[in-house]
PDB file of C-alpha atoms in Angstrom:
ATOM      1  CA  UNK V  29     -13.677  80.704 -10.243  1.00 47.00           C
ATOM      2  CA  UNK V  30     -11.212  83.277 -11.538  1.00 55.00           C
ATOM      3  CA  UNK V  31     -10.781  84.658  -8.017  1.00 61.00           C
ATOM      4  CA  UNK V  32     -10.778  81.278  -6.288  1.00 68.00           C
ATOM      5  CA  UNK V  33      -7.202  80.450  -7.254  1.00 84.00           C
ATOM      6  CA  UNK V  34      -5.678  83.698  -5.855  1.00 86.00           C
ATOM      7  CA  UNK V  35      -7.793  83.320  -2.689  1.00 89.00           C
ATOM      8  CA  UNK V  36      -6.642  79.722  -2.260  1.00 86.00           C
ATOM      9  CA  UNK V  37      -3.062  80.804  -2.910  1.00 83.00           C
ATOM     10  CA  UNK V  38      -3.361  83.417  -0.160  1.00 85.00           C
ATOM     11  CA  UNK V  39      -5.063  80.996   2.239  1.00 90.00           C
ATOM     12  CA  UNK V  40      -2.432  78.274   1.804  1.00 84.00           C
ATOM     13  CA  UNK V  41       0.473  80.713   2.058  1.00 79.00           C
ATOM     14  CA  UNK V  42      -0.965  82.429   5.124  1.00 81.00           C
ATOM     15  CA  UNK V  43      -1.742  79.106   6.755  1.00 80.00           C
ATOM     16  CA  UNK V  44       1.704  77.653   6.125  1.00 75.00           C
ATOM     17  CA  UNK V  45       3.364  80.705   7.676  1.00 73.00           C
ATOM     18  CA  UNK V  46       1.159  80.938  10.764  1.00 78.00           C
ATOM     19  CA  UNK V  47       0.953  77.282  11.812  1.00 69.00           C
ATOM     20  CA  UNK V  48       4.619  77.100  12.827  1.00 61.00           C
ATOM     21  CA  UNK V  49       5.058  76.818  16.607  1.00 58.00           C
ATOM     22  CA  UNK V  50       5.790  80.219  18.062  1.00 70.00           C
ATOM     23  CA  UNK V  51       5.211  82.526  21.008  1.00 76.00           C
ATOM     24  CA  UNK V  52       1.795  83.714  19.836  1.00 85.00           C
ATOM     25  CA  UNK V  53       0.494  80.205  19.157  1.00 84.00           C
ATOM     26  CA  UNK V  54       1.822  78.896  22.488  1.00 82.00           C
ATOM     27  CA  UNK V  55       0.067  81.725  24.324  1.00 88.00           C
ATOM     28  CA  UNK V  56      -3.267  81.093  22.582  1.00 90.00           C
ATOM     29  CA  UNK V  57      -2.948  77.362  23.275  1.00 86.00           C
ATOM     30  CA  UNK V  58      -2.421  78.012  26.979  1.00 86.00           C
ATOM     31  CA  UNK V  59      -5.339  80.439  27.167  1.00 90.00           C
ATOM     32  CA  UNK V  60      -7.462  77.928  25.270  1.00 90.00           C
ATOM     33  CA  UNK V  61      -6.692  75.242  27.823  1.00 86.00           C
ATOM     34  CA  UNK V  62      -7.627  77.658  30.599  1.00 86.00           C
ATOM     35  CA  UNK V  63     -10.711  78.834  28.650  1.00 86.00           C
ATOM     36  CA  UNK V  64      -9.671  82.407  29.388  1.00 88.00           C
ATOM     37  CA  UNK V  65     -10.821  85.380  27.279  1.00 94.00           C
ATOM     38  CA  UNK V  66     -10.652  83.233  24.151  1.00 93.00           C
ATOM     39  CA  UNK V  67     -12.905  85.195  21.822  1.00 96.00           C
ATOM     40  CA  UNK V  68     -11.111  88.496  22.372  1.00 96.00           C
ATOM     41  CA  UNK V  69      -7.608  87.024  22.230  1.00 96.00           C
ATOM     42  CA  UNK V  70      -8.295  85.051  19.047  1.00 96.00           C
ATOM     43  CA  UNK V  71      -9.933  88.114  17.514  1.00 96.00           C
ATOM     44  CA  UNK V  72      -6.935  90.310  18.390  1.00 96.00           C
ATOM     45  CA  UNK V  73      -4.479  87.855  16.839  1.00 94.00           C
ATOM     46  CA  UNK V  74      -6.524  87.366  13.671  1.00 95.00           C
ATOM     47  CA  UNK V  75      -7.346  91.038  13.111  1.00 96.00           C
ATOM     48  CA  UNK V  76      -3.727  92.039  13.816  1.00 94.00           C
ATOM     49  CA  UNK V  77      -2.573  89.605  11.160  1.00 92.00           C
ATOM     50  CA  UNK V  78      -5.233  90.936   8.784  1.00 94.00           C
ATOM     51  CA  UNK V  79      -4.052  94.519   9.308  1.00 93.00           C
ATOM     52  CA  UNK V  80      -0.405  93.590   8.740  1.00 92.00           C
ATOM     53  CA  UNK V  81      -1.313  91.581   5.646  1.00 92.00           C
ATOM     54  CA  UNK V  82      -3.215  94.594   4.308  1.00 92.00           C
ATOM     55  CA  UNK V  83      -0.136  96.760   4.876  1.00 89.00           C
ATOM     56  CA  UNK V  84       2.068  94.223   3.127  1.00 86.00           C
ATOM     57  CA  UNK V  85      -0.234  93.943   0.130  1.00 86.00           C
ATOM     58  CA  UNK V  86      -0.379  97.744   0.004  1.00 84.00           C
ATOM     59  CA  UNK V  87       3.409  97.875  -0.359  1.00 77.00           C
ATOM     60  CA  UNK V  88       4.682  98.422   3.198  1.00 67.00           C
ATOM     61  CA  UNK V  89       6.966  95.384   3.012  1.00 56.00           C
ATOM     62  CA  UNK V  90       9.570  97.275   1.034  1.00 59.00           C
ATOM     63  CA  UNK V  91       9.478 100.146   3.550  1.00 65.00           C
ATOM     64  CA  UNK V  92      10.026  97.849   6.531  1.00 58.00           C
ATOM     65  CA  UNK V  93      12.958  96.009   4.969  1.00 58.00           C
ATOM     66  CA  UNK V  94      14.504  99.367   4.009  1.00 68.00           C
ATOM     67  CA  UNK V  95      14.468 100.624   7.625  1.00 70.00           C
ATOM     68  CA  UNK V  96      17.125  98.680   9.599  1.00 74.00           C
ATOM     69  CA  UNK V  97      16.769 100.893  12.698  1.00 76.00           C
ATOM     70  CA  UNK V  98      13.065 100.059  12.989  1.00 68.00           C
ATOM     71  CA  UNK V  99      13.726  96.335  12.613  1.00 65.00           C
ATOM     72  CA  UNK V 100      16.540  96.447  15.201  1.00 76.00           C
ATOM     73  CA  UNK V 101      14.355  98.257  17.744  1.00 75.00           C
ATOM     74  CA  UNK V 102      11.510  95.770  17.390  1.00 67.00           C
ATOM     75  CA  UNK V 103      13.954  92.843  17.486  1.00 70.00           C
ATOM     76  CA  UNK V 104      15.589  93.932  20.748  1.00 79.00           C
ATOM     77  CA  UNK V 105      12.211  94.600  22.353  1.00 75.00           C
ATOM     78  CA  UNK V 106      11.158  91.114  21.299  1.00 70.00           C
ATOM     79  CA  UNK V 107      14.287  89.575  22.855  1.00 80.00           C
ATOM     80  CA  UNK V 108      13.547  91.232  26.212  1.00 82.00           C
ATOM     81  CA  UNK V 109       9.883  90.240  26.232  1.00 74.00           C
ATOM     82  CA  UNK V 110      10.451  86.622  25.144  1.00 76.00           C
ATOM     83  CA  UNK V 111      13.236  86.177  27.700  1.00 86.00           C
ATOM     84  CA  UNK V 112      10.941  87.422  30.465  1.00 83.00           C
ATOM     85  CA  UNK V 113       8.104  85.110  29.408  1.00 75.00           C
ATOM     86  CA  UNK V 114      10.510  82.147  29.165  1.00 84.00           C
ATOM     87  CA  UNK V 115      11.574  82.829  32.750  1.00 88.00           C
ATOM     88  CA  UNK V 116       7.953  83.032  33.940  1.00 81.00           C
ATOM     89  CA  UNK V 117       7.050  79.769  32.170  1.00 79.00           C
ATOM     90  CA  UNK V 118      10.125  77.971  33.517  1.00 86.00           C
ATOM     91  CA  UNK V 119       9.346  79.127  37.053  1.00 85.00           C
ATOM     92  CA  UNK V 120       5.786  77.818  36.697  1.00 78.00           C
ATOM     93  CA  UNK V 121       7.087  74.454  35.483  1.00 80.00           C
ATOM     94  CA  UNK V 122       9.714  74.119  38.227  1.00 82.00           C
ATOM     95  CA  UNK V 123       7.484  75.145  41.113  1.00 74.00           C
ATOM     96  CA  UNK V 124       4.545  72.751  41.484  1.00 51.00           C
ATOM     97  CA  UNK V 125       3.233  74.900  44.302  1.00 47.00           C
ATOM     98  CA  UNK V 126       2.235  77.608  41.834  1.00 43.00           C
ATOM     99  CA  UNK V 127       0.318  75.221  39.566  1.00 41.00           C
ATOM    100  CA  UNK V 128      -3.318  74.208  39.892  1.00 45.00           C
ATOM    101  CA  UNK V 129      -5.467  71.836  37.865  1.00 41.00           C
ATOM    102  CA  UNK V 130      -6.676  74.875  35.950  1.00 48.00           C
ATOM    103  CA  UNK V 131      -3.102  75.436  34.746  1.00 53.00           C
ATOM    104  CA  UNK V 132      -2.024  78.151  37.157  1.00 62.00           C
ATOM    105  CA  UNK V 133      -3.359  81.664  37.686  1.00 73.00           C
ATOM    106  CA  UNK V 134      -5.536  83.036  34.898  1.00 80.00           C
ATOM    107  CA  UNK V 135      -4.682  86.631  33.893  1.00 85.00           C
ATOM    108  CA  UNK V 136      -7.492  89.149  33.832  1.00 90.00           C
ATOM    109  CA  UNK V 137      -8.672  90.448  30.469  1.00 93.00           C
ATOM    110  CA  UNK V 138      -6.494  93.567  30.557  1.00 94.00           C
ATOM    111  CA  UNK V 139      -3.320  91.612  31.327  1.00 93.00           C
ATOM    112  CA  UNK V 140      -4.168  88.915  28.776  1.00 93.00           C
ATOM    113  CA  UNK V 141      -4.768  91.503  26.039  1.00 95.00           C
ATOM    114  CA  UNK V 142      -1.483  93.256  26.880  1.00 95.00           C
ATOM    115  CA  UNK V 143       0.424  89.972  26.641  1.00 92.00           C
ATOM    116  CA  UNK V 144      -1.354  89.056  23.422  1.00 93.00           C
ATOM    117  CA  UNK V 145      -0.446  92.391  21.810  1.00 94.00           C
ATOM    118  CA  UNK V 146       3.165  92.011  22.947  1.00 90.00           C
ATOM    119  CA  UNK V 147       3.418  88.502  21.486  1.00 87.00           C
ATOM    120  CA  UNK V 148       1.971  89.844  18.249  1.00 88.00           C
ATOM    121  CA  UNK V 149       3.834  93.099  17.691  1.00 89.00           C
ATOM    122  CA  UNK V 150       7.148  92.516  19.500  1.00 84.00           C
ATOM    123  CA  UNK V 151       7.969  89.558  17.279  1.00 78.00           C
ATOM    124  CA  UNK V 152       9.833  90.702  14.158  1.00 75.00           C
ATOM    125  CA  UNK V 153       8.978  87.417  12.442  1.00 74.00           C
ATOM    126  CA  UNK V 154       5.317  88.429  12.300  1.00 81.00           C
ATOM    127  CA  UNK V 155       6.335  91.346  10.094  1.00 80.00           C
ATOM    128  CA  UNK V 156       8.501  89.088   7.947  1.00 75.00           C
ATOM    129  CA  UNK V 157       5.633  86.625   7.485  1.00 75.00           C
ATOM    130  CA  UNK V 158       2.703  88.984   6.988  1.00 82.00           C
ATOM    131  CA  UNK V 159       4.100  92.266   5.694  1.00 81.00           C
ATOM    132  CA  UNK V 160       7.143  91.099   3.729  1.00 75.00           C
ATOM    133  CA  UNK V 161       6.446  87.530   2.516  1.00 75.00           C
ATOM    134  CA  UNK V 162       2.697  87.806   1.982  1.00 80.00           C
ATOM    135  CA  UNK V 163       3.154  91.307   0.581  1.00 78.00           C
ATOM    136  CA  UNK V 164       5.817  90.115  -1.858  1.00 72.00           C
ATOM    137  CA  UNK V 165       3.690  87.167  -3.014  1.00 73.00           C
ATOM    138  CA  UNK V 166       0.715  89.448  -3.588  1.00 79.00           C
ATOM    139  CA  UNK V 167       2.733  91.150  -6.315  1.00 70.00           C
ATOM    140  CA  UNK V 168       2.044  88.130  -8.552  1.00 68.00           C
ATOM    141  CA  UNK V 169      -1.621  89.208  -8.670  1.00 77.00           C
ATOM    142  CA  UNK V 170      -3.324  92.414  -9.722  1.00 79.00           C
ATOM    143  CA  UNK V 171      -6.662  94.123  -9.229  1.00 84.00           C
ATOM    144  CA  UNK V 172      -9.459  91.960  -7.854  1.00 87.00           C
ATOM    145  CA  UNK V 173      -7.165  88.907  -7.856  1.00 87.00           C
ATOM    146  CA  UNK V 174      -4.790  90.717  -5.512  1.00 87.00           C
ATOM    147  CA  UNK V 175      -7.686  91.530  -3.192  1.00 90.00           C
ATOM    148  CA  UNK V 176      -8.811  87.892  -3.267  1.00 92.00           C
ATOM    149  CA  UNK V 177      -5.264  86.785  -2.405  1.00 89.00           C
ATOM    150  CA  UNK V 178      -5.176  89.159   0.574  1.00 92.00           C
ATOM    151  CA  UNK V 179      -8.589  88.031   1.825  1.00 94.00           C
ATOM    152  CA  UNK V 180      -7.519  84.406   1.507  1.00 93.00           C
ATOM    153  CA  UNK V 181      -4.412  85.035   3.620  1.00 92.00           C
ATOM    154  CA  UNK V 182      -6.504  86.908   6.212  1.00 95.00           C
ATOM    155  CA  UNK V 183      -9.049  84.085   6.333  1.00 95.00           C
ATOM    156  CA  UNK V 184      -6.262  81.625   7.162  1.00 93.00           C
ATOM    157  CA  UNK V 185      -5.414  83.638  10.286  1.00 94.00           C
ATOM    158  CA  UNK V 186      -9.031  83.703  11.480  1.00 96.00           C
ATOM    159  CA  UNK V 187      -9.477  79.973  10.874  1.00 95.00           C
ATOM    160  CA  UNK V 188      -6.195  79.091  12.590  1.00 92.00           C
ATOM    161  CA  UNK V 189      -6.452  81.186  15.751  1.00 94.00           C
ATOM    162  CA  UNK V 190     -10.085  80.389  16.490  1.00 95.00           C
ATOM    163  CA  UNK V 191      -9.473  76.690  15.776  1.00 93.00           C
ATOM    164  CA  UNK V 192      -6.392  76.648  18.019  1.00 89.00           C
ATOM    165  CA  UNK V 193      -8.045  78.548  20.854  1.00 92.00           C
ATOM    166  CA  UNK V 194     -11.381  76.762  20.942  1.00 93.00           C
ATOM    167  CA  UNK V 195      -9.945  73.402  19.870  1.00 90.00           C
ATOM    168  CA  UNK V 196      -7.593  73.382  22.852  1.00 86.00           C
ATOM    169  CA  UNK V 197     -10.490  72.455  25.148  1.00 83.00           C
ATOM    170  CA  UNK V 198     -10.509  68.960  23.649  1.00 85.00           C
ATOM    171  CA  UNK V 199      -7.117  68.486  25.303  1.00 77.00           C
ATOM    172  CA  UNK V 200      -8.575  69.424  28.698  1.00 73.00           C
ATOM    173  CA  UNK V 201      -8.769  65.817  30.019  1.00 78.00           C
ATOM    174  CA  UNK V 202      -5.044  65.428  29.396  1.00 75.00           C
ATOM    175  CA  UNK V 203      -4.318  68.671  31.232  1.00 69.00           C
ATOM    176  CA  UNK V 204      -6.321  67.654  34.273  1.00 67.00           C
ATOM    177  CA  UNK V 205      -2.957  66.491  35.629  1.00 74.00           C
ATOM    178  CA  UNK V 206      -0.260  68.808  36.941  1.00 74.00           C
ATOM    179  CA  UNK V 207       2.413  66.867  35.065  1.00 81.00           C
ATOM    180  CA  UNK V 208       0.872  67.845  31.718  1.00 77.00           C
ATOM    181  CA  UNK V 209       0.929  71.529  32.696  1.00 74.00           C
ATOM    182  CA  UNK V 210       4.536  71.156  33.842  1.00 81.00           C
ATOM    183  CA  UNK V 211       5.498  69.722  30.439  1.00 83.00           C
ATOM    184  CA  UNK V 212       3.542  72.414  28.564  1.00 77.00           C
ATOM    185  CA  UNK V 213       5.104  75.263  30.543  1.00 80.00           C
ATOM    186  CA  UNK V 214       8.578  73.755  30.192  1.00 85.00           C
ATOM    187  CA  UNK V 215       8.035  73.433  26.426  1.00 83.00           C
ATOM    188  CA  UNK V 216       6.808  77.021  26.205  1.00 76.00           C
ATOM    189  CA  UNK V 217       9.858  78.204  28.173  1.00 84.00           C
ATOM    190  CA  UNK V 218      12.187  76.393  25.758  1.00 85.00           C
ATOM    191  CA  UNK V 219      10.381  77.773  22.694  1.00 78.00           C
ATOM    192  CA  UNK V 220      10.461  81.341  24.052  1.00 75.00           C
ATOM    193  CA  UNK V 221      14.141  81.079  24.997  1.00 84.00           C
ATOM    194  CA  UNK V 222      15.081  79.694  21.580  1.00 82.00           C
ATOM    195  CA  UNK V 223      13.100  82.423  19.818  1.00 73.00           C
ATOM    196  CA  UNK V 224      14.848  85.046  21.954  1.00 80.00           C
ATOM    197  CA  UNK V 225      18.247  83.594  21.007  1.00 84.00           C
ATOM    198  CA  UNK V 226      17.310  83.582  17.313  1.00 76.00           C
ATOM    199  CA  UNK V 227      16.184  87.215  17.498  1.00 72.00           C
ATOM    200  CA  UNK V 228      19.337  88.175  19.390  1.00 82.00           C
ATOM    201  CA  UNK V 229      21.391  86.496  16.689  1.00 83.00           C
ATOM    202  CA  UNK V 230      19.478  88.453  14.052  1.00 70.00           C
ATOM    203  CA  UNK V 231      20.179  91.703  15.932  1.00 73.00           C
ATOM    204  CA  UNK V 232      23.894  90.944  16.249  1.00 79.00           C
ATOM    205  CA  UNK V 233      24.167  90.091  12.568  1.00 71.00           C
TER     206      UNK V 233
END
């Protein structure tokens, strides 16, 4: 019971940070609806989060925040990638001819993994959430309690991504219509564009 509280603390913090709508979640939702490479994509997202959380708990958060050049480079790369994906999503939504009942073309595993890694590591906010915020909160614990906190935060990522990916199939009847895919892709385009603008604002500031 002594370790349950730190683990729960980590789980709730990790969950609250990861559930927010973002590029990574939108991508996993779309792949879930298409039932494409789900296990590997969910595993990549969850294990990536776990690795970043481990770095944050180990003290890397302070190093990242102390290196403005590194943050600027990642931010600008994220702006470029998110802008490109917003354009692709908008084009899919505006051109019914490119959309099928399956939600458009399904990327092969190599392309899907590459996109997944880009959504994960070209988003500076993932470092803020996992390395900086989770890392900073871990400082309130020590020893085995700190380890329990980290494992709790990691568990939240695994639960969330696998639930999002495999749970998306329950929405399949809704997405049997092209209109639903049009709305989803338009929403994704807006989210990506807004995230790109936010990151660009961060870079300018």
